[in-house]
């Protein structure tokens, strides 16, 4: 018995300043998109989202500064996540590939979900 399973991985991650979005092309051909400011609000780090029952700072924030929503770089973390580097120096949040695939904000995906 052979295991022909191939994990789906990003082959391209591109931040487009004009549309203010991050797009990912996956090894299965799917293209997903994420508004950059929305992605910053989703930061999963303990400071932003909280931990151990304590809320994070984003729960108490109504708006973010331009530096907080300026995406300066994105780096892969192993074969499972990306880490955005934001204009304010923040870079603690890692977005797993599974999370990104399941939370795409492109119009086609949202329409399929009835959103």
PDB file of C-alpha atoms in Angstrom:
ATOM      1  CA  UNK A   1       0.000   0.000   0.000  1.00  0.00           C
ATOM      2  CA  UNK A   2       1.391   3.388  -0.952  1.00  0.00           C
ATOM      3  CA  UNK A   3       0.636   6.712   0.638  1.00  0.00           C
ATOM      4  CA  UNK A   4       0.013   9.166  -2.189  1.00  0.00           C
ATOM      5  CA  UNK A   5      -1.296  11.918   0.087  1.00  0.00           C
ATOM      6  CA  UNK A   6       0.305  15.249  -0.683  1.00  0.00           C
ATOM      7  CA  UNK A   7      -0.337  18.059   1.801  1.00  0.00           C
ATOM      8  CA  UNK A   8      -1.680  21.287   0.368  1.00  0.00           C
ATOM      9  CA  UNK A   9       0.916  24.018   0.818  1.00  0.00           C
ATOM     10  CA  UNK A  10       1.284  27.620  -0.300  1.00  0.00           C
ATOM     11  CA  UNK A  11       3.371  28.040  -3.410  1.00  0.00           C
ATOM     12  CA  UNK A  12       3.018  31.831  -3.456  1.00  0.00           C
ATOM     13  CA  UNK A  13       2.187  34.433  -0.783  1.00  0.00           C
ATOM     14  CA  UNK A  14       1.771  37.962  -2.139  1.00  0.00           C
ATOM     15  CA  UNK A  15       0.848  41.183  -0.379  1.00  0.00           C
ATOM     16  CA  UNK A  16      -0.804  43.604  -2.804  1.00  0.00           C
ATOM     17  CA  UNK A  17      -0.553  47.172  -1.586  1.00  0.00           C
ATOM     18  CA  UNK A  18      -3.040  48.469  -4.183  1.00  0.00           C
ATOM     19  CA  UNK A  19      -5.860  46.182  -2.986  1.00  0.00           C
ATOM     20  CA  UNK A  20      -4.555  46.040   0.588  1.00  0.00           C
ATOM     21  CA  UNK A  21      -4.843  42.265   0.569  1.00  0.00           C
ATOM     22  CA  UNK A  22      -2.737  39.168   1.014  1.00  0.00           C
ATOM     23  CA  UNK A  23      -3.243  36.391  -1.515  1.00  0.00           C
ATOM     24  CA  UNK A  24      -2.061  32.818  -1.299  1.00  0.00           C
ATOM     25  CA  UNK A  25      -1.803  30.421  -4.211  1.00  0.00           C
ATOM     26  CA  UNK A  26      -1.918  26.829  -2.988  1.00  0.00           C
ATOM     27  CA  UNK A  27      -0.338  23.700  -4.436  1.00  0.00           C
ATOM     28  CA  UNK A  28      -3.807  22.434  -5.458  1.00  0.00           C
ATOM     29  CA  UNK A  29      -4.400  25.578  -7.561  1.00  0.00           C
ATOM     30  CA  UNK A  30      -6.769  27.344  -5.174  1.00  0.00           C
ATOM     31  CA  UNK A  31      -6.289  31.085  -4.625  1.00  0.00           C
ATOM     32  CA  UNK A  32      -7.347  32.575  -1.283  1.00  0.00           C
ATOM     33  CA  UNK A  33      -7.384  36.222  -0.236  1.00  0.00           C
ATOM     34  CA  UNK A  34      -7.355  38.114   3.041  1.00  0.00           C
ATOM     35  CA  UNK A  35      -7.814  41.851   3.658  1.00  0.00           C
ATOM     36  CA  UNK A  36      -4.640  42.933   5.432  1.00  0.00           C
ATOM     37  CA  UNK A  37      -6.413  44.905   8.174  1.00  0.00           C
ATOM     38  CA  UNK A  38      -8.769  41.954   8.799  1.00  0.00           C
ATOM     39  CA  UNK A  39      -5.740  39.676   9.096  1.00  0.00           C
ATOM     40  CA  UNK A  40      -4.196  41.978  11.706  1.00  0.00           C
ATOM     41  CA  UNK A  41      -7.415  41.851  13.761  1.00  0.00           C
ATOM     42  CA  UNK A  42      -7.159  38.033  13.675  1.00  0.00           C
ATOM     43  CA  UNK A  43      -3.637  37.928  15.134  1.00  0.00           C
ATOM     44  CA  UNK A  44      -3.567  34.742  17.228  1.00  0.00           C
ATOM     45  CA  UNK A  45      -0.741  35.684  19.594  1.00  0.00           C
ATOM     46  CA  UNK A  46      -1.274  35.804  23.359  1.00  0.00           C
ATOM     47  CA  UNK A  47      -0.849  39.591  23.483  1.00  0.00           C
ATOM     48  CA  UNK A  48      -3.565  40.200  20.884  1.00  0.00           C
ATOM     49  CA  UNK A  49      -6.034  37.346  21.518  1.00  0.00           C
ATOM     50  CA  UNK A  50      -5.251  36.593  25.142  1.00  0.00           C
ATOM     51  CA  UNK A  51      -4.448  33.349  26.894  1.00  0.00           C
ATOM     52  CA  UNK A  52      -5.308  31.308  29.985  1.00  0.00           C
ATOM     53  CA  UNK A  53      -8.721  32.974  30.284  1.00  0.00           C
ATOM     54  CA  UNK A  54      -7.332  36.499  30.059  1.00  0.00           C
ATOM     55  CA  UNK A  55      -8.491  38.670  27.153  1.00  0.00           C
ATOM     56  CA  UNK A  56      -5.996  40.133  24.720  1.00  0.00           C
ATOM     57  CA  UNK A  57      -5.504  43.766  23.803  1.00  0.00           C
ATOM     58  CA  UNK A  58      -7.578  43.525  20.612  1.00  0.00           C
ATOM     59  CA  UNK A  59     -10.678  42.860  22.697  1.00  0.00           C
ATOM     60  CA  UNK A  60     -10.377  46.352  24.177  1.00  0.00           C
ATOM     61  CA  UNK A  61      -9.331  48.171  20.999  1.00  0.00           C
ATOM     62  CA  UNK A  62     -11.791  49.834  18.640  1.00  0.00           C
ATOM     63  CA  UNK A  63      -9.300  50.796  15.924  1.00  0.00           C
ATOM     64  CA  UNK A  64      -5.756  50.103  14.856  1.00  0.00           C
ATOM     65  CA  UNK A  65      -3.126  52.618  13.802  1.00  0.00           C
ATOM     66  CA  UNK A  66      -1.794  52.697  10.233  1.00  0.00           C
ATOM     67  CA  UNK A  67       1.487  51.178  11.495  1.00  0.00           C
ATOM     68  CA  UNK A  68      -0.403  48.282  13.096  1.00  0.00           C
ATOM     69  CA  UNK A  69      -2.099  47.450   9.798  1.00  0.00           C
ATOM     70  CA  UNK A  70       0.878  47.979   7.485  1.00  0.00           C
ATOM     71  CA  UNK A  71       2.169  44.589   6.450  1.00  0.00           C
ATOM     72  CA  UNK A  72       5.922  44.819   5.928  1.00  0.00           C
ATOM     73  CA  UNK A  73       6.873  41.183   5.433  1.00  0.00           C
ATOM     74  CA  UNK A  74       5.587  37.625   5.677  1.00  0.00           C
ATOM     75  CA  UNK A  75       7.868  34.714   6.485  1.00  0.00           C
ATOM     76  CA  UNK A  76       7.155  30.986   6.425  1.00  0.00           C
ATOM     77  CA  UNK A  77       7.409  29.098   9.704  1.00  0.00           C
ATOM     78  CA  UNK A  78       8.468  25.586   8.870  1.00  0.00           C
ATOM     79  CA  UNK A  79       5.947  23.847   6.640  1.00  0.00           C
ATOM     80  CA  UNK A  80       2.880  24.779   8.665  1.00  0.00           C
ATOM     81  CA  UNK A  81       2.463  28.554   9.079  1.00  0.00           C
ATOM     82  CA  UNK A  82       3.319  32.104   8.087  1.00  0.00           C
ATOM     83  CA  UNK A  83       4.362  34.934  10.386  1.00  0.00           C
ATOM     84  CA  UNK A  84       3.431  38.495   9.363  1.00  0.00           C
ATOM     85  CA  UNK A  85       5.696  41.382  10.303  1.00  0.00           C
ATOM     86  CA  UNK A  86       3.677  44.549  10.919  1.00  0.00           C
ATOM     87  CA  UNK A  87       4.713  48.199  10.662  1.00  0.00           C
ATOM     88  CA  UNK A  88       4.580  48.678  14.432  1.00  0.00           C
ATOM     89  CA  UNK A  89       7.183  45.932  14.957  1.00  0.00           C
ATOM     90  CA  UNK A  90       4.664  43.261  15.978  1.00  0.00           C
ATOM     91  CA  UNK A  91       5.458  39.776  14.644  1.00  0.00           C
ATOM     92  CA  UNK A  92       4.373  37.286  17.287  1.00  0.00           C
ATOM     93  CA  UNK A  93       1.289  35.864  15.575  1.00  0.00           C
ATOM     94  CA  UNK A  94       1.629  32.755  13.421  1.00  0.00           C
ATOM     95  CA  UNK A  95      -1.185  31.840  11.049  1.00  0.00           C
ATOM     96  CA  UNK A  96      -1.262  28.120  10.298  1.00  0.00           C
ATOM     97  CA  UNK A  97      -1.892  26.972   6.769  1.00  0.00           C
ATOM     98  CA  UNK A  98      -4.967  25.050   7.966  1.00  0.00           C
ATOM     99  CA  UNK A  99      -6.401  28.200   9.565  1.00  0.00           C
ATOM    100  CA  UNK A 100      -5.707  30.257   6.459  1.00  0.00           C
ATOM    101  CA  UNK A 101      -7.366  27.694   4.170  1.00  0.00           C
ATOM    102  CA  UNK A 102     -10.433  27.596   6.413  1.00  0.00           C
ATOM    103  CA  UNK A 103     -10.760  31.368   6.861  1.00  0.00           C
ATOM    104  CA  UNK A 104     -10.313  32.778   3.381  1.00  0.00           C
ATOM    105  CA  UNK A 105     -12.069  36.102   2.882  1.00  0.00           C
ATOM    106  CA  UNK A 106     -12.222  36.074  -0.922  1.00  0.00           C
ATOM    107  CA  UNK A 107     -15.642  36.654  -2.509  1.00  0.00           C
ATOM    108  CA  UNK A 108     -15.943  33.149  -3.947  1.00  0.00           C
ATOM    109  CA  UNK A 109     -15.290  31.444  -0.610  1.00  0.00           C
ATOM    110  CA  UNK A 110     -17.612  33.779   1.291  1.00  0.00           C
ATOM    111  CA  UNK A 111     -20.370  33.203  -1.295  1.00  0.00           C
ATOM    112  CA  UNK A 112     -19.983  29.432  -0.898  1.00  0.00           C
ATOM    113  CA  UNK A 113     -20.403  29.889   2.860  1.00  0.00           C
ATOM    114  CA  UNK A 114     -23.496  32.040   2.344  1.00  0.00           C
ATOM    115  CA  UNK A 115     -21.808  35.147   3.752  1.00  0.00           C
TER     116      UNK A 115
END
